[in-house]
Short mmCIF file of C-alpha atoms and ligand atoms in Angstrom, two decimals:
data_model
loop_
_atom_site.label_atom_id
_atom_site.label_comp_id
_atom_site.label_asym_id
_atom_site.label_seq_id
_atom_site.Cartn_x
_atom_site.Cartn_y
_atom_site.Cartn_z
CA UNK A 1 142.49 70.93 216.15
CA UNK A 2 142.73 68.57 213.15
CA UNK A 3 140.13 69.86 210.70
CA UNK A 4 140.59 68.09 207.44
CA UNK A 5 142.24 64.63 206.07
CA UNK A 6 145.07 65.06 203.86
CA UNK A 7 143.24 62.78 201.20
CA UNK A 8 139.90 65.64 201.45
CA UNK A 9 142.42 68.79 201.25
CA UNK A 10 143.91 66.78 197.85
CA UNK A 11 140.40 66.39 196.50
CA UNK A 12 139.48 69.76 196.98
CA UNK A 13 142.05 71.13 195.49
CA UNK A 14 141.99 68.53 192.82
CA UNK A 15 145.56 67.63 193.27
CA UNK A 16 147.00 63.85 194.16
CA UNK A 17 147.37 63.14 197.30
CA UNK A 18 151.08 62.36 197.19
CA UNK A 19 151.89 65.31 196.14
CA UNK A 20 150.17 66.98 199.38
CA UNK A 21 151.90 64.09 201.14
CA UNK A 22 155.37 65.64 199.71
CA UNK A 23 154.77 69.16 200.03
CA UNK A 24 153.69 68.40 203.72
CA UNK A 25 156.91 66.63 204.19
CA UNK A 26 158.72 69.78 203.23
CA UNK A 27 156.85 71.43 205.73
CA UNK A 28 158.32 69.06 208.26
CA UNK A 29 154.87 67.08 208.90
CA UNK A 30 154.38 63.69 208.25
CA UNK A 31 150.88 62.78 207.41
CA UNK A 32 149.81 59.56 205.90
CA UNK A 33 146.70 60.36 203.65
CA UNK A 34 144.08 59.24 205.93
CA UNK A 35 145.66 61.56 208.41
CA UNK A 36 143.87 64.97 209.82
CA UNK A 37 145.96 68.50 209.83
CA UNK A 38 145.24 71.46 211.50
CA UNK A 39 143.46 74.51 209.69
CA UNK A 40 146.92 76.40 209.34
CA UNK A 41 149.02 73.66 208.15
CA UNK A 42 146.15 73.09 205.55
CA UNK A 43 146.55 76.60 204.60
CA UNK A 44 150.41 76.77 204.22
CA UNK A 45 150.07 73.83 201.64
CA UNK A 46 146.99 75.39 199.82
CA UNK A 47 148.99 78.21 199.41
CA UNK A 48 152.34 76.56 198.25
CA UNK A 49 149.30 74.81 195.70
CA UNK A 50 148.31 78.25 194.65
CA UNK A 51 144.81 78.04 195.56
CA UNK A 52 143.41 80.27 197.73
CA UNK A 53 142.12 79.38 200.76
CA UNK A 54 138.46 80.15 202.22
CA UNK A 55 138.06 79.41 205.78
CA UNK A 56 134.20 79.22 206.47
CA UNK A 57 134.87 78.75 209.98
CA UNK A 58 137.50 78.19 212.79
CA UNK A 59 136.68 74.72 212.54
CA UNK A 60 136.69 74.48 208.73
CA UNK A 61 138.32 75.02 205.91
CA UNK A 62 136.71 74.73 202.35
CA UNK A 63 139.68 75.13 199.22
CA UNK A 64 138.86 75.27 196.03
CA UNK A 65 139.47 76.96 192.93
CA UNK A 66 136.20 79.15 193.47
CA UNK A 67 135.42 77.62 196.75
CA UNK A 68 131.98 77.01 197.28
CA UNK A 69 130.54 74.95 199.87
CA UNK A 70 127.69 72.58 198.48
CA UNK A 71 125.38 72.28 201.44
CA UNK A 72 122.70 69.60 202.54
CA UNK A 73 119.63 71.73 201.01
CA UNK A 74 121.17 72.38 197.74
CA UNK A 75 121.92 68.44 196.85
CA UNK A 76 119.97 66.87 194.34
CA UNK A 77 119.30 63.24 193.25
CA UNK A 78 121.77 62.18 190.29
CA UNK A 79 122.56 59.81 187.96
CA UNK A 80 124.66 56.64 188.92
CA UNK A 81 128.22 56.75 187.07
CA UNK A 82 129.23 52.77 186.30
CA UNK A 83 132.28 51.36 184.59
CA UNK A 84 132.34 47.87 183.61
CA UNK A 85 134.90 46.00 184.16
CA UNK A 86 135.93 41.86 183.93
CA UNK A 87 138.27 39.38 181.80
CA UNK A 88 139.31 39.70 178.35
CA UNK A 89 136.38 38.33 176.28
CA UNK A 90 134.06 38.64 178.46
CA UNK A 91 131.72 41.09 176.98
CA UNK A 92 132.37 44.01 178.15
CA UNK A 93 132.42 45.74 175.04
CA UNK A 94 129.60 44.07 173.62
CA UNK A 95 127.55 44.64 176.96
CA UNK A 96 128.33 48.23 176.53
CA UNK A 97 127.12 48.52 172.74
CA UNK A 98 123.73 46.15 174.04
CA UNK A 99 123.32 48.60 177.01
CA UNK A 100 123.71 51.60 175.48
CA UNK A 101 120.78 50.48 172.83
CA UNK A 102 118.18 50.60 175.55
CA UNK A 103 118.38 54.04 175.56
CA UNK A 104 114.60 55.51 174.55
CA UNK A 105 116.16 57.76 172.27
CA UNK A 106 118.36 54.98 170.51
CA UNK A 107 116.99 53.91 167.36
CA UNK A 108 115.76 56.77 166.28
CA UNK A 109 115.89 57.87 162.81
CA UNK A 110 119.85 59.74 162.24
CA UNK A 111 120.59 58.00 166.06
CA UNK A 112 124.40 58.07 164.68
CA UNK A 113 126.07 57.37 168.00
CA UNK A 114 129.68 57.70 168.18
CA UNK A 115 132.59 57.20 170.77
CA UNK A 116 132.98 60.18 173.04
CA UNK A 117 134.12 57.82 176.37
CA UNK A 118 131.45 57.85 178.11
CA UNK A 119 127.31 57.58 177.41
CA UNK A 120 124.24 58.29 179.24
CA UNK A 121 120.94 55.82 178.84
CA UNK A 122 117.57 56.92 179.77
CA UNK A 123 115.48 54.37 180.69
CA UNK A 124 111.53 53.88 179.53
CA UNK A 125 110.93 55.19 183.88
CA UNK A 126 112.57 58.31 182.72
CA UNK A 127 115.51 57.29 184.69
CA UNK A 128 119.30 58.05 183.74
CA UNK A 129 122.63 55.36 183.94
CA UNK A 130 125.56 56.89 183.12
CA UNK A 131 127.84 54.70 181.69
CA UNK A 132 131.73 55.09 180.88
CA UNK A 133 132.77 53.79 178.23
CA UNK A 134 136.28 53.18 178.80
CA UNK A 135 136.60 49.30 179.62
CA UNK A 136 139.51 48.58 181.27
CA UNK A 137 141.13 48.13 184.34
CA UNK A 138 143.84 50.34 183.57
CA UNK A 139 142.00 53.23 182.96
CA UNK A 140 140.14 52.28 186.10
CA UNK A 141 143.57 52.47 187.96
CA UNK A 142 144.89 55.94 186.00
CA UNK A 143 142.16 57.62 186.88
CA UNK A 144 142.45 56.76 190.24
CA UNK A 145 145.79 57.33 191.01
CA UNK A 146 144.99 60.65 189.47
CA UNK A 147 142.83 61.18 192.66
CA UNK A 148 139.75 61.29 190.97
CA UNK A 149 137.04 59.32 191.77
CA UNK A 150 134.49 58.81 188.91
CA UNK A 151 132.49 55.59 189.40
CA UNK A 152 129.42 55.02 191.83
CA UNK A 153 129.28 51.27 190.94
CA UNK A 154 131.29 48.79 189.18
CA UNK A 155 129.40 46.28 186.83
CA UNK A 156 131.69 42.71 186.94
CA UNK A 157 131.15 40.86 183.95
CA UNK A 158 131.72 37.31 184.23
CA UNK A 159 131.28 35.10 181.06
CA UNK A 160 129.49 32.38 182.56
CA UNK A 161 131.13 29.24 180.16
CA UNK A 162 134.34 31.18 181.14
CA UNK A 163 133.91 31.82 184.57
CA UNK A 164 136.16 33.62 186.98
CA UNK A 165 139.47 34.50 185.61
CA UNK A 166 142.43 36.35 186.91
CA UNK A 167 141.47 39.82 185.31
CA UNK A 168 138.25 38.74 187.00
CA UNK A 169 139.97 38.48 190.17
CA UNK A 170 141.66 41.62 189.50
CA UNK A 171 138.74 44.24 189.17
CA UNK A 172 137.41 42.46 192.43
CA UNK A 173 140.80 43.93 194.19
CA UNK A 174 140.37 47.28 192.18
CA UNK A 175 136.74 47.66 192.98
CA UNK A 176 137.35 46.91 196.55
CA UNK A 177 140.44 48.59 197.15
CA UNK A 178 138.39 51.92 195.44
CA UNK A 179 135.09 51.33 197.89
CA UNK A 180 132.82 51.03 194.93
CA UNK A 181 130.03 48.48 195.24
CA UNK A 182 129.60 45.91 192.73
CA UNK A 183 126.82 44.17 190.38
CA UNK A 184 127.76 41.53 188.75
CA UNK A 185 126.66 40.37 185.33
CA UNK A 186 127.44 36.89 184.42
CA UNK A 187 127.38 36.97 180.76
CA UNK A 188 126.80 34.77 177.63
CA UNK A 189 124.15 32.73 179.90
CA UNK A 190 122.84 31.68 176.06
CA UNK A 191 125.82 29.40 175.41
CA UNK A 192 125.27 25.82 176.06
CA UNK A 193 127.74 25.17 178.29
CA UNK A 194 126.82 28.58 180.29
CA UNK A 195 127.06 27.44 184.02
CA UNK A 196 125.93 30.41 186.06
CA UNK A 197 125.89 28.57 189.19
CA UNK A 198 129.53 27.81 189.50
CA UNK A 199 130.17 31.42 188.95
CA UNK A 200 128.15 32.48 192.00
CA UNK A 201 129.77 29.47 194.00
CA UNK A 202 133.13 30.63 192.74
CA UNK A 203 132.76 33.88 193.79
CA UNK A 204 132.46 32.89 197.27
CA UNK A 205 136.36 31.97 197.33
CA UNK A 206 137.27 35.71 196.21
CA UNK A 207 134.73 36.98 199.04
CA UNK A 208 132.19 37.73 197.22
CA UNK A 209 128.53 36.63 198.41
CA UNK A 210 126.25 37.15 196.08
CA UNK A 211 122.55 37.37 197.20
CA UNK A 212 121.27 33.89 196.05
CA UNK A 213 123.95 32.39 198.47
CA UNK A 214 122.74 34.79 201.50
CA UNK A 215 124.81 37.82 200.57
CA UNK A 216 124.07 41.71 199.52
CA UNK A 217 126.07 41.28 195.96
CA UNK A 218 123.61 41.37 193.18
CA UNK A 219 124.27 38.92 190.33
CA UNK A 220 122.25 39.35 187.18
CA UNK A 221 122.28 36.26 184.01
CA UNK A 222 122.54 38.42 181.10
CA UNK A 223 123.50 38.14 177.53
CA UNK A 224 124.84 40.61 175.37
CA UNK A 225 124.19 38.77 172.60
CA UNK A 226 120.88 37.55 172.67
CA UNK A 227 120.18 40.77 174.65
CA UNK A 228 119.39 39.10 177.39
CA UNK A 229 118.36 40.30 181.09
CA UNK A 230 119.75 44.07 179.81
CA UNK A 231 116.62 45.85 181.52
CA UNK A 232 117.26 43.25 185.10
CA UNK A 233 120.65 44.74 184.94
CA UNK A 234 119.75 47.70 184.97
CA UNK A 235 117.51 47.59 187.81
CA UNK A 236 120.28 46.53 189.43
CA UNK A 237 122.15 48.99 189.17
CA UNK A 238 119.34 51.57 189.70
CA UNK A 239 118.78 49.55 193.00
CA UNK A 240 122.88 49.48 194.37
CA UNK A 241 122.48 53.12 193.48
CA UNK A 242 119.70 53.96 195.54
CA UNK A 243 121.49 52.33 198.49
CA UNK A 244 124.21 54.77 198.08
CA UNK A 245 121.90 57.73 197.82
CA UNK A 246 124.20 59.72 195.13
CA UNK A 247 123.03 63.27 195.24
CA UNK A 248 124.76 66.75 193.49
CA UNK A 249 124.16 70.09 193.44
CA UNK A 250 123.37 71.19 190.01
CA UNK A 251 122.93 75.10 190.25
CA UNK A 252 127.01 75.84 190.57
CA UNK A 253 129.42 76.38 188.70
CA UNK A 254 130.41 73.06 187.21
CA UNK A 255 133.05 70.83 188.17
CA UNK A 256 134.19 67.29 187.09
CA UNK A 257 136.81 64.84 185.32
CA UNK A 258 138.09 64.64 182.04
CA UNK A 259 137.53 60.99 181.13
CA UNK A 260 138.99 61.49 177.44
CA UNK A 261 140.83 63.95 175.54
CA UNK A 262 142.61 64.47 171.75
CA UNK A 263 143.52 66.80 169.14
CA UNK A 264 141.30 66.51 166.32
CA UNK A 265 142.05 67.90 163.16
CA UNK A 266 139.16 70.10 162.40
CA UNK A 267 137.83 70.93 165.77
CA UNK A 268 140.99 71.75 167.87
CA UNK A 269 141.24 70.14 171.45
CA UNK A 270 138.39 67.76 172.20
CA UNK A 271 137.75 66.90 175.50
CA UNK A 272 135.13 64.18 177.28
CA UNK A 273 134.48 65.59 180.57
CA UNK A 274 131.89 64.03 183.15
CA UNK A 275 130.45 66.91 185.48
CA UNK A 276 130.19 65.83 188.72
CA UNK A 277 128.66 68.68 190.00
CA UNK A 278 127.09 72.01 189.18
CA UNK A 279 125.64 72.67 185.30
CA UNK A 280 128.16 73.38 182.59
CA UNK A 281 127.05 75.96 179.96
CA UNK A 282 127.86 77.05 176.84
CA UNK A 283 130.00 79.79 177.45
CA UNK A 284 131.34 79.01 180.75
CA UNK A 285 135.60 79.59 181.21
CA UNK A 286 137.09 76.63 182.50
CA UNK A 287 140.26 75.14 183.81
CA UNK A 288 141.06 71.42 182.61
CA UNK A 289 143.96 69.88 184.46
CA UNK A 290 147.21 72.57 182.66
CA UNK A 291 144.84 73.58 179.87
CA UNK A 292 142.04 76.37 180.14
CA UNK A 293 138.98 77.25 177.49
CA UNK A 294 135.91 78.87 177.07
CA UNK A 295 133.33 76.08 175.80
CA UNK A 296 132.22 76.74 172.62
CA UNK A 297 130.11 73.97 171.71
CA UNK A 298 128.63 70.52 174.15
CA UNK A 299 127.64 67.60 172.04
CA UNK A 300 126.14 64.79 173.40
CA UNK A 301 127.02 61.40 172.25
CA UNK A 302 125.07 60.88 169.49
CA UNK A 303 126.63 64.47 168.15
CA UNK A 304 123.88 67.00 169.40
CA UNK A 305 124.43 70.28 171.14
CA UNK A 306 123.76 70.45 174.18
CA UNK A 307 123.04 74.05 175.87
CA UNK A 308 124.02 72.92 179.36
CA UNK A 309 125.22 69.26 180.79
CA UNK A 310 124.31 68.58 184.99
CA UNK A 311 125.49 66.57 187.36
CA UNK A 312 126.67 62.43 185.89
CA UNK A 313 126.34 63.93 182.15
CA UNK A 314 129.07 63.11 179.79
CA UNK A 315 129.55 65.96 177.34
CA UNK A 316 132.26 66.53 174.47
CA UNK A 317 133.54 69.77 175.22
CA UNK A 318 134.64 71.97 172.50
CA UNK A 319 136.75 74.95 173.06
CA UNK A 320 140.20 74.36 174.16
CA UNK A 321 143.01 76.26 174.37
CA UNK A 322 145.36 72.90 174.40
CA UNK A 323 144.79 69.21 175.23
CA UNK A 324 144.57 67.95 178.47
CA UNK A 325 144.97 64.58 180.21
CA UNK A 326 142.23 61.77 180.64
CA UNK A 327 141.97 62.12 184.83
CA UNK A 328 142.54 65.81 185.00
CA UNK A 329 140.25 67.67 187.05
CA UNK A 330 137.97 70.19 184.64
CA UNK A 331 136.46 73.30 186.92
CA UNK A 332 133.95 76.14 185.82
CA UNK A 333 136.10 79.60 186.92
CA UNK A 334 135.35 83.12 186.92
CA UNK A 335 137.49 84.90 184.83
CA UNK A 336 139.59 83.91 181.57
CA UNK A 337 142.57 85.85 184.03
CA UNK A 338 142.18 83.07 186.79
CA UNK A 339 141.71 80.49 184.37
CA UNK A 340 145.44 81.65 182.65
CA UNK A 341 146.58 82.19 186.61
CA UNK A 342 145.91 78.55 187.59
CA UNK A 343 146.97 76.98 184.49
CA UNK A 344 150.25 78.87 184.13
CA UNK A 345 150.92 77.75 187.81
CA UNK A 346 150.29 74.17 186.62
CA UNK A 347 152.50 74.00 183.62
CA UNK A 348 155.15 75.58 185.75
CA UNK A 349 155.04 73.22 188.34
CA UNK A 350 154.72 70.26 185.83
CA UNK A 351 157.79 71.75 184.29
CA UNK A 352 159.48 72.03 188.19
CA UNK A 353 158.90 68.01 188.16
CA UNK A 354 160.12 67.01 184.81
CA UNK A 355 163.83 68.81 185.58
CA UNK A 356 163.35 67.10 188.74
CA UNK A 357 163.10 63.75 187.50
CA UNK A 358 165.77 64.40 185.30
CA UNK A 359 168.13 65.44 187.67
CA UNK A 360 167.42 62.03 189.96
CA UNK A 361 167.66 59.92 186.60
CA UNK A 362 170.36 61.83 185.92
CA UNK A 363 172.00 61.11 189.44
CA UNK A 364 171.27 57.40 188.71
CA UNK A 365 172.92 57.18 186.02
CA UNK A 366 175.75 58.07 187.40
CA UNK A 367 175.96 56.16 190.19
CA UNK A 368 175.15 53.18 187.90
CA UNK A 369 178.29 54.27 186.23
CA UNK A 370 180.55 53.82 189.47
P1 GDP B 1 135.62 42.19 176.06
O1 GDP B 1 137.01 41.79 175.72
O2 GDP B 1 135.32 41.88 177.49
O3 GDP B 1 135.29 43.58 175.68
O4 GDP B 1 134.66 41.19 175.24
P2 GDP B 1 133.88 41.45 173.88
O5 GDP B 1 132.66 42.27 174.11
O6 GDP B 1 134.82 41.93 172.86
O7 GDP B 1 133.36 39.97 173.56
C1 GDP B 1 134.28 38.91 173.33
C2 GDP B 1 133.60 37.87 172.49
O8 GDP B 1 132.50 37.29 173.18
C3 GDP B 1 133.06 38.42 171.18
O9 GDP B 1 133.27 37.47 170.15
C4 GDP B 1 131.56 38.55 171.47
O10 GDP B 1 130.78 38.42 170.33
C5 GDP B 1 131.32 37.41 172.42
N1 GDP B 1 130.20 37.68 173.34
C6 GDP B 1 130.01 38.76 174.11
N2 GDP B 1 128.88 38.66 174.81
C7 GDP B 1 128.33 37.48 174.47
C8 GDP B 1 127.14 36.80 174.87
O11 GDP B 1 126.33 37.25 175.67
N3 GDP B 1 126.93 35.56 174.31
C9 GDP B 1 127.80 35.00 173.42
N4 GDP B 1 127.50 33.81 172.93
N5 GDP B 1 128.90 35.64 173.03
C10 GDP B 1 129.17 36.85 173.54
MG1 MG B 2 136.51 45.08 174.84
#
């Protein structure tokens, strides 16, 4: 019997799916990535992965890295994770900077915040938005080709003088074609010649039916700049994320997605990672994508250590052993010997790839030569 999807068995093992689509293929079955295999073909391509394979049951299998099934009773409420995306000029940027200033902590006296990819705003309820930081469509699509699915909802900002334009047009594809629900924020409602209306009414003609005109898409008249309808926004969001009832378990080990990484000069590697699930500690070994580390220090950020970061918190992770890529998967292992096993696995099948794309370019260019 079919027990798993060949998208699922990717995600578990945080690998893309067309490479399980390939390695499949070797194995002489063709699977499209919405497709079911059996429990033993699942297990024959963990294995060629280098995972190792739990099955909790005949009619399941559960892969991982650590392999630990997160069931109903141990899920928690979490944070929603939004990006914003929307047109050049729009305001994306500047709705980020006004939205991240209605954090209750912002303001305060040394509130130095700086740019670590992604933010988290607590609201005067007591209630957390998680916010990446990353505008951008392309990240948007990295990320996603990477297999890793990081956003809950996606804010569209439309500049209501502006209104929609054909980046606009373009998140609408990227949001849909990724199943994220959408709030959209029609922007820069203080300029004079702000017409909010015809956005909504344009909307319609990219299928999008927003409440006002009988449909389930919130639309929101903010401003960034005269700050605006900030707090309706974020009810919003608060609301579309209730809807999809986004729930974690925090007491695991943690696992998540590197949203940003570099080399800086006094600190070593420097990596953003959102946890997605489980609690990530001071301490904890970790895998990130090729690279492994042992986190030395979490900063928040405005800059302040953290002890520990939960479920939809962003956290600069200090510790590193090398850099890793923004997309990778990051995962809380046992031992600093599995964390070298799984990473020295990677980098040699990275390196597998690279000669292989050489030798096809290489066979190109010969054949380009005839
Ligand atoms: P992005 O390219 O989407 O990130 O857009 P930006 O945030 O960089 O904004 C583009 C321009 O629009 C900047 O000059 C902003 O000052 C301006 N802008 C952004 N939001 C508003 C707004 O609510 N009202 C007005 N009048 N201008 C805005
Ligand atoms: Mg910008």
């Amino acid at each position: 019997p079919e027990v798993i999807t060949v998208q699922e068995l990717a995600n578990r093992m945080a690998e893309r799916g067309a490479d399980v689509i390939k390695q499949l293929m070797r194995l002489g079955v063709m699977a499209t990535i919405n497709q079911s295999i059996d429990a033993d073909t699942a297990e024959l391509v963990v294995q060629e992965f280098g995972h190792r394979l739990k099955r909790v049951a005949e009619s399941d299998v559960e892969i991982g890295l650590e392999g630990e099934v997160d069931v109903d009773e141990n899920l928690e409420p979490r944070a929603p994770v939004v990006t914003v995306m929307g047109h050049v000029d729009h305001g994306k940027t500047s709705l980020l900077d006004a939205l991240r200033s209605t954090d209750v902590a912002a303001g305060e006296a040394g509130g130095i915040t700086q740019h670590i990819g992604a933010y988290q705003v607590k609201l005067g309820s007591g209630q957390k938005i998680t916010f990446l930081d990353t505008p951008g469509h392309e990240a948007f699509t990295a990320m996603r080709a990477r297999g890793a699915k990081v956003t809950d909802i996606v804010v569209l900002v439309v500049a209501a003088d502006d209104g929609i334009m054909p980046q606009t047009v373009e998140a609408i594809r990227h949001a849909r074609a990724a199943g994220v629900p959408m709030v959209v924020a029609i922007n820069k409602i203080d300029k004079p010649d702000a017409n909010p209306n015809k956005v909504r009414q344009n909307l319609l003609q990219h299928e999008v039916v927003v409440e006002e005109l009988g449909g389930e898409v919130q639309a929101i008249e903010v401003s960034a700049k005269s700050r605006i309808g900030l707090d309706k926004l974020e009810e919003a969001i608060l609301l579309q994320a209730e809807i999809l009832e986004l729930r974690a378990n925090p007491n695991r080990e943690a696992a998540g997605v590197v949203i940003e990484a570099k080399l800086d000069r006094g600190r070593g590697p420097v990596a953003t990672v959102l946890v997605q699930k489980g609690t990530l500690k001071v301490g904890d070994i970790f895998v990130a994508g090729s690279e492994w580390g042992k986190v030395r220090a979490l900063l928040n950020d405005r800059g302040d250590q953290q002890t520990e970061a939960g479920p939809a918190v962003p956290v600069e992770v200090l510790g590193l052993t090398g850099t890793p890529s923004a997309g990778d998967d990051f995962q809380v292992v046992d031992s600093e010997a599995r964390a070298r096993e799984v990473t020295a696995f990677r980098q040699r099948r990275t390196k597998e790839q690279r000669a292989v794309g050489t030798a096809r370019v290489s066979l190109e260019q010969m054949f380009s030569k005839i």
